[in-house]
Amino acid sequence: MPRKRPPSSPSSLPPNAPEPPEPTPPEESAPEAPFPVVGIGASAGGLEAFTQLLSHLPADTGMAFVLVQHLDPNQKSLLSEILARTTAMPVQEAQEGMAIAPNQIYVIPPNTLMTLHQGCLHLRPRNAGSRVSRAVDTLLSSLAEDWGNRAIAVILSGGERDGSQGLEAIKAAGGITFAQTADSAQVSSMPNTAIATGQVDFILPPEAIAAELTRISHHPYLATPPGPPEEPGLAPTQEDDFLAILKQLQAAFGVDFRAYKRTTLQRRIQRRMALYHLETLADYRRHLQAQTVEVQALYEEILIHVTEFFRDPEVFTALKREIFPAILRDRPPDLPLRLWVAGCSTGEEAYSMAIVLLEFLAHHPRQPQIQIFATDVSELVIEKARAGIYLPSQVAEVSAERLQRFFVPTEGGYQINKTVRELCIFARQNLASDPPFSRLDLISCRNVLIYFGSALQKKVLPMFHYGLRPSGFLLLGSAETVGEFSSLFHLVNRAHKIYAKQPSPLLIPMDLGGPVSSTEPGGTALAVPNTPVETSLSELVDQVILSRYAPVGVVVNSHLDIVQFRGQTGSYLAPSPGQASLNVLSMVREELRLDLRTLLHQVRQTGQAASKTALALIAGAVRSVQIDAEPLPQPTATDPHLLILFTEMAPPTQPPETTAPAGSPAEARPADTDLQRLEQDLKTTKAYLQSIIEEQELTA
């Protein structure tokens, strides 16, 4: 998604280095342009399409039009002169530093790439070594960043696949997008590729595009500049309609958008209103009630699904050079690498992580197991991510070497190869309400937090801290910071927003479920009935995946009575004979009881999380089980709760069985196992007795 890059700065900082103030989402920081700007791209057949479009446009739309066509780099262009004959608007070839104005047309010169910055056009030579032309993408991406919601993209006839990524950027910035119909285009590759992204608002022939541009040119959404980060509250009647729209979204998808930034929500709703020529929230509310398909469209648009492979390549270089070596330093060989890409969209970020990690490990002596969890709140994008199929324009920036090694050509594009796909587990997850993954080495959550309200950010960041190992790292987007949680994370790379987890001496309040109360201006409690939401097959699969890869456990109260079960705990807990009891020490397996008792005593004495490893006979085999116990911060609760997690560790690699003389080490292995268990029991007993002695001394 479009975003402003921070100024360059030293990559490494001390733990307490101050951070810059948190910026607003890109669409909210766009310049206050007095008029909309239309970026129009074409290639083969573009002259005819340009002519048809411009000849049907009036001269007073109040818009500026910037045209990009793939031209012969070695010949002088006559495009400006030809188009000037078809329109009453002035047409001129762009020059470096030229300021744009409304009701004017600007045409790209040959052999150049053109961008827009602060209302002025800038030219640079084309990259002769590029596999595909990206002239249209280049213009539209800069237009999205510079003009925000007042940017408009039009993709016309062309045999290339240029323009689709720039169009997606404009849609993410809140702009409006058009593509020419295939039957009206001389060559349909460019508009068809744009349409395939799912980000095109209008698919029309050129003359109809002109009519629609004329209609929307004076809509309030385009006629007024974006508001400041904190807009004044809506009028009471508008507030009712706004909350009713959010209520309808929550009833349909189970997502409480009150926790998102109101300015972003309002701009997204206003954009949908502009598409249907509706001017009041009441009109749009009625439209939503009548058109259920629009509910899905608004939901997906609020979530802003825009990403790309190896976005910000320098970030991945920093991961290879600094972060991956730190993660693998002094690491047990049987401990899997666990990464979580939160807000993964259509999967490019997760697959990029997998590819870079494979490249790094190819030159590393250790080859640990890799688990990459990738989640998003949208089921539609999760399905696309699982398939791993991408258009040629979506892999245009992937190097030829990576394309050959990690992708497989398929009809109309490329698919991530099986080796990489099997490393990534995609599942639907709502960061606002679903529990996090745990024991993670790296969390990547880029360009997600900027769309969350402050209350939701305060909920998510402690959750990330909880999910990371003590030596774990957090990667944020270039426009994001950890804000007030600098005590939980210290900045290790300012330029790329990489943080390391810090141990916290205090219990951090962490809410693993339930709604988030909005603290944004105008935030109002939203009462939503407990409407049952139909569970799809994909959601059921997600639940199975989450239950398989997340640790199982229980929540206990101060009396150690179980108040909540998490996952299938049958391998570790079972009802004890006699009177029914939910006391965890009564239900836990006998082999684990002493270890658990000692661990719980330690945690209750110190108030800090702790772990122990024990041996248990599970499914007829001796297994190593890690038990984690952690206080659940509940500042207002009088009955403190503990979270207990059980994780079966990977079994040690056994040498192949061989015939050996009596009395040999091979024959003695079962005895060695028994001895190991006895030694573990003795060590645990000593630790427990020592804790009892210490407790008695304190109370003496």
PDB file of C-alpha atoms in Angstrom, residues 113-244:
ATOM      1  CA  LEU A 113       9.513   7.280 -16.745  1.00  0.00           C
ATOM      2  CA  MET A 114       7.230   9.942 -15.313  1.00  0.00           C
ATOM      3  CA  THR A 115       6.234  10.536 -11.689  1.00  0.00           C
ATOM      4  CA  LEU A 116       4.213  13.127  -9.809  1.00  0.00           C
ATOM      5  CA  HIS A 117       5.511  14.722  -6.618  1.00  0.00           C
ATOM      6  CA  GLN A 118       3.953  17.672  -4.797  1.00  0.00           C
ATOM      7  CA  GLY A 119       1.903  18.552  -7.840  1.00  0.00           C
ATOM      8  CA  CYS A 120       4.840  18.618 -10.276  1.00  0.00           C
ATOM      9  CA  LEU A 121       5.837  16.151 -13.002  1.00  0.00           C
ATOM     10  CA  HIS A 122       9.295  14.598 -12.903  1.00  0.00           C
ATOM     11  CA  LEU A 123      11.064  12.677 -15.669  1.00  0.00           C
ATOM     12  CA  ARG A 124      13.893  10.154 -15.637  1.00  0.00           C
ATOM     13  CA  PRO A 125      15.334   7.779 -18.262  1.00  0.00           C
ATOM     14  CA  ARG A 126      13.797   4.336 -18.662  1.00  0.00           C
ATOM     15  CA  ASN A 127      15.630   1.308 -17.272  1.00  0.00           C
ATOM     16  CA  ALA A 128      16.755  -0.533 -20.386  1.00  0.00           C
ATOM     17  CA  GLY A 129      17.505  -3.736 -18.414  1.00  0.00           C
ATOM     18  CA  SER A 130      13.991  -4.258 -17.046  1.00  0.00           C
ATOM     19  CA  ARG A 131      12.136  -7.387 -18.234  1.00  0.00           C
ATOM     20  CA  VAL A 132       8.834  -5.539 -18.595  1.00  0.00           C
ATOM     21  CA  SER A 133       7.803  -1.926 -19.025  1.00  0.00           C
ATOM     22  CA  ARG A 134       6.513  -0.357 -15.812  1.00  0.00           C
ATOM     23  CA  ALA A 135       5.893   3.182 -17.052  1.00  0.00           C
ATOM     24  CA  VAL A 136       2.181   3.122 -16.157  1.00  0.00           C
ATOM     25  CA  ASP A 137       2.789   1.510 -12.758  1.00  0.00           C
ATOM     26  CA  THR A 138       5.454   4.126 -12.015  1.00  0.00           C
ATOM     27  CA  LEU A 139       3.138   7.051 -12.703  1.00  0.00           C
ATOM     28  CA  LEU A 140       0.098   5.609 -10.933  1.00  0.00           C
ATOM     29  CA  SER A 141       2.059   4.614  -7.817  1.00  0.00           C
ATOM     30  CA  SER A 142       3.497   8.118  -7.463  1.00  0.00           C
ATOM     31  CA  LEU A 143       0.055   9.599  -8.127  1.00  0.00           C
ATOM     32  CA  ALA A 144      -1.412   7.484  -5.322  1.00  0.00           C
ATOM     33  CA  GLU A 145       1.268   8.619  -2.881  1.00  0.00           C
ATOM     34  CA  ASP A 146       1.056  12.277  -3.874  1.00  0.00           C
ATOM     35  CA  TRP A 147      -2.680  12.729  -4.422  1.00  0.00           C
ATOM     36  CA  GLY A 148      -4.302  10.125  -2.134  1.00  0.00           C
ATOM     37  CA  ASN A 149      -8.047   9.676  -2.493  1.00  0.00           C
ATOM     38  CA  ARG A 150      -8.183  12.300  -5.266  1.00  0.00           C
ATOM     39  CA  ALA A 151      -6.170  10.085  -7.622  1.00  0.00           C
ATOM     40  CA  ILE A 152      -7.996   8.267 -10.419  1.00  0.00           C
ATOM     41  CA  ALA A 153      -6.567   5.448 -12.559  1.00  0.00           C
ATOM     42  CA  VAL A 154      -7.705   4.484 -16.064  1.00  0.00           C
ATOM     43  CA  ILE A 155      -6.225   1.453 -17.874  1.00  0.00           C
ATOM     44  CA  LEU A 156      -6.887   1.329 -21.614  1.00  0.00           C
ATOM     45  CA  SER A 157      -5.943  -0.926 -24.527  1.00  0.00           C
ATOM     46  CA  GLY A 158      -2.497  -2.516 -24.448  1.00  0.00           C
ATOM     47  CA  GLY A 159      -0.591  -5.726 -25.070  1.00  0.00           C
ATOM     48  CA  GLU A 160       1.555  -5.424 -21.968  1.00  0.00           C
ATOM     49  CA  ARG A 161       0.623  -6.147 -18.342  1.00  0.00           C
ATOM     50  CA  ASP A 162       1.678  -2.731 -17.057  1.00  0.00           C
ATOM     51  CA  GLY A 163      -0.537  -0.646 -14.774  1.00  0.00           C
ATOM     52  CA  SER A 164      -2.207  -3.177 -12.489  1.00  0.00           C
ATOM     53  CA  GLN A 165       0.081  -2.583  -9.497  1.00  0.00           C
ATOM     54  CA  GLY A 166      -0.232   1.176  -9.782  1.00  0.00           C
ATOM     55  CA  LEU A 167      -3.984   0.810 -10.042  1.00  0.00           C
ATOM     56  CA  GLU A 168      -3.984  -1.241  -6.829  1.00  0.00           C
ATOM     57  CA  ALA A 169      -1.958   1.506  -5.121  1.00  0.00           C
ATOM     58  CA  ILE A 170      -4.517   4.121  -6.134  1.00  0.00           C
ATOM     59  CA  LYS A 171      -7.349   1.936  -4.836  1.00  0.00           C
ATOM     60  CA  ALA A 172      -5.479   1.490  -1.523  1.00  0.00           C
ATOM     61  CA  ALA A 173      -5.040   5.281  -1.243  1.00  0.00           C
ATOM     62  CA  GLY A 174      -8.804   5.700  -1.579  1.00  0.00           C
ATOM     63  CA  GLY A 175      -8.842   6.668  -5.260  1.00  0.00           C
ATOM     64  CA  ILE A 176     -11.178   5.436  -8.004  1.00  0.00           C
ATOM     65  CA  THR A 177     -10.207   2.968 -10.730  1.00  0.00           C
ATOM     66  CA  PHE A 178     -11.345   2.251 -14.301  1.00  0.00           C
ATOM     67  CA  ALA A 179     -10.490  -0.318 -16.966  1.00  0.00           C
ATOM     68  CA  GLN A 180     -11.562  -0.576 -20.593  1.00  0.00           C
ATOM     69  CA  THR A 181     -13.829  -3.457 -21.577  1.00  0.00           C
ATOM     70  CA  ALA A 182     -12.091  -6.221 -23.501  1.00  0.00           C
ATOM     71  CA  ASP A 183     -14.498  -6.071 -26.452  1.00  0.00           C
ATOM     72  CA  SER A 184     -13.847  -2.349 -26.984  1.00  0.00           C
ATOM     73  CA  ALA A 185     -10.038  -2.605 -26.770  1.00  0.00           C
ATOM     74  CA  GLN A 186      -7.825  -3.340 -29.775  1.00  0.00           C
ATOM     75  CA  VAL A 187      -5.547  -5.314 -27.441  1.00  0.00           C
ATOM     76  CA  SER A 188      -7.029  -6.434 -24.117  1.00  0.00           C
ATOM     77  CA  SER A 189      -4.025  -7.667 -22.075  1.00  0.00           C
ATOM     78  CA  MET A 190      -3.531  -4.487 -20.050  1.00  0.00           C
ATOM     79  CA  PRO A 191      -7.169  -3.926 -19.053  1.00  0.00           C
ATOM     80  CA  ASN A 192      -7.739  -7.658 -18.464  1.00  0.00           C
ATOM     81  CA  THR A 193      -4.735  -7.852 -16.144  1.00  0.00           C
ATOM     82  CA  ALA A 194      -6.019  -4.842 -14.225  1.00  0.00           C
ATOM     83  CA  ILE A 195      -9.491  -6.368 -13.957  1.00  0.00           C
ATOM     84  CA  ALA A 196      -7.997  -9.642 -12.690  1.00  0.00           C
ATOM     85  CA  THR A 197      -6.666  -7.841  -9.595  1.00  0.00           C
ATOM     86  CA  GLY A 198     -10.221  -7.356  -8.377  1.00  0.00           C
ATOM     87  CA  GLN A 199      -9.451  -3.673  -7.704  1.00  0.00           C
ATOM     88  CA  VAL A 200     -11.280  -2.084 -10.656  1.00  0.00           C
ATOM     89  CA  ASP A 201     -14.384  -0.055  -9.809  1.00  0.00           C
ATOM     90  CA  PHE A 202     -15.701   0.524 -13.346  1.00  0.00           C
ATOM     91  CA  ILE A 203     -15.225  -1.638 -16.462  1.00  0.00           C
ATOM     92  CA  LEU A 204     -16.480   0.446 -19.377  1.00  0.00           C
ATOM     93  CA  PRO A 205     -15.700   1.387 -22.997  1.00  0.00           C
ATOM     94  CA  PRO A 206     -13.777   4.687 -23.392  1.00  0.00           C
ATOM     95  CA  GLU A 207     -16.794   6.891 -24.096  1.00  0.00           C
ATOM     96  CA  ALA A 208     -18.600   5.529 -21.022  1.00  0.00           C
ATOM     97  CA  ILE A 209     -15.464   6.080 -18.921  1.00  0.00           C
ATOM     98  CA  ALA A 210     -15.565   9.713 -20.035  1.00  0.00           C
ATOM     99  CA  ALA A 211     -19.218  10.007 -18.992  1.00  0.00           C
ATOM    100  CA  GLU A 212     -18.525   8.473 -15.570  1.00  0.00           C
ATOM    101  CA  LEU A 213     -15.509  10.728 -14.993  1.00  0.00           C
ATOM    102  CA  THR A 214     -17.701  13.712 -15.765  1.00  0.00           C
ATOM    103  CA  ARG A 215     -20.377  12.550 -13.305  1.00  0.00           C
ATOM    104  CA  ILE A 216     -18.018  11.948 -10.390  1.00  0.00           C
ATOM    105  CA  SER A 217     -15.809  15.008 -10.999  1.00  0.00           C
ATOM    106  CA  HIS A 218     -17.909  17.196  -8.690  1.00  0.00           C
ATOM    107  CA  HIS A 219     -18.917  14.592  -6.116  1.00  0.00           C
ATOM    108  CA  PRO A 220     -18.134  15.798  -2.553  1.00  0.00           C
ATOM    109  CA  TYR A 221     -15.646  12.944  -2.110  1.00  0.00           C
ATOM    110  CA  LEU A 222     -13.435  14.392  -4.857  1.00  0.00           C
ATOM    111  CA  ALA A 223     -14.413  18.047  -4.515  1.00  0.00           C
ATOM    112  CA  THR A 224     -13.167  18.419  -0.930  1.00  0.00           C
ATOM    113  CA  PRO A 225      -9.666  17.665   0.376  1.00  0.00           C
ATOM    114  CA  PRO A 226      -9.048  14.873   2.887  1.00  0.00           C
ATOM    115  CA  GLY A 227      -9.691  15.906   6.454  1.00  0.00           C
ATOM    116  CA  PRO A 228      -7.095  16.062   9.240  1.00  0.00           C
ATOM    117  CA  PRO A 229      -6.231  12.917  11.199  1.00  0.00           C
ATOM    118  CA  GLU A 230      -8.906  13.719  13.785  1.00  0.00           C
ATOM    119  CA  GLU A 231     -12.096  14.840  12.079  1.00  0.00           C
ATOM    120  CA  PRO A 232     -14.933  16.338  14.115  1.00  0.00           C
ATOM    121  CA  GLY A 233     -17.711  13.985  15.114  1.00  0.00           C
ATOM    122  CA  LEU A 234     -20.643  13.359  12.816  1.00  0.00           C
ATOM    123  CA  ALA A 235     -24.043  14.919  13.346  1.00  0.00           C
ATOM    124  CA  PRO A 236     -26.333  12.745  15.522  1.00  0.00           C
ATOM    125  CA  THR A 237     -28.326  11.421  12.564  1.00  0.00           C
ATOM    126  CA  GLN A 238     -25.151  10.696  10.594  1.00  0.00           C
ATOM    127  CA  GLU A 239     -23.615   8.997  13.640  1.00  0.00           C
ATOM    128  CA  ASP A 240     -26.598   6.664  13.850  1.00  0.00           C
ATOM    129  CA  ASP A 241     -26.236   5.741  10.175  1.00  0.00           C
ATOM    130  CA  PHE A 242     -22.467   5.302  10.536  1.00  0.00           C
ATOM    131  CA  LEU A 243     -22.838   2.952  13.509  1.00  0.00           C
ATOM    132  CA  ALA A 244     -25.609   1.047  11.739  1.00  0.00           C
TER     133      ALA A 244
END
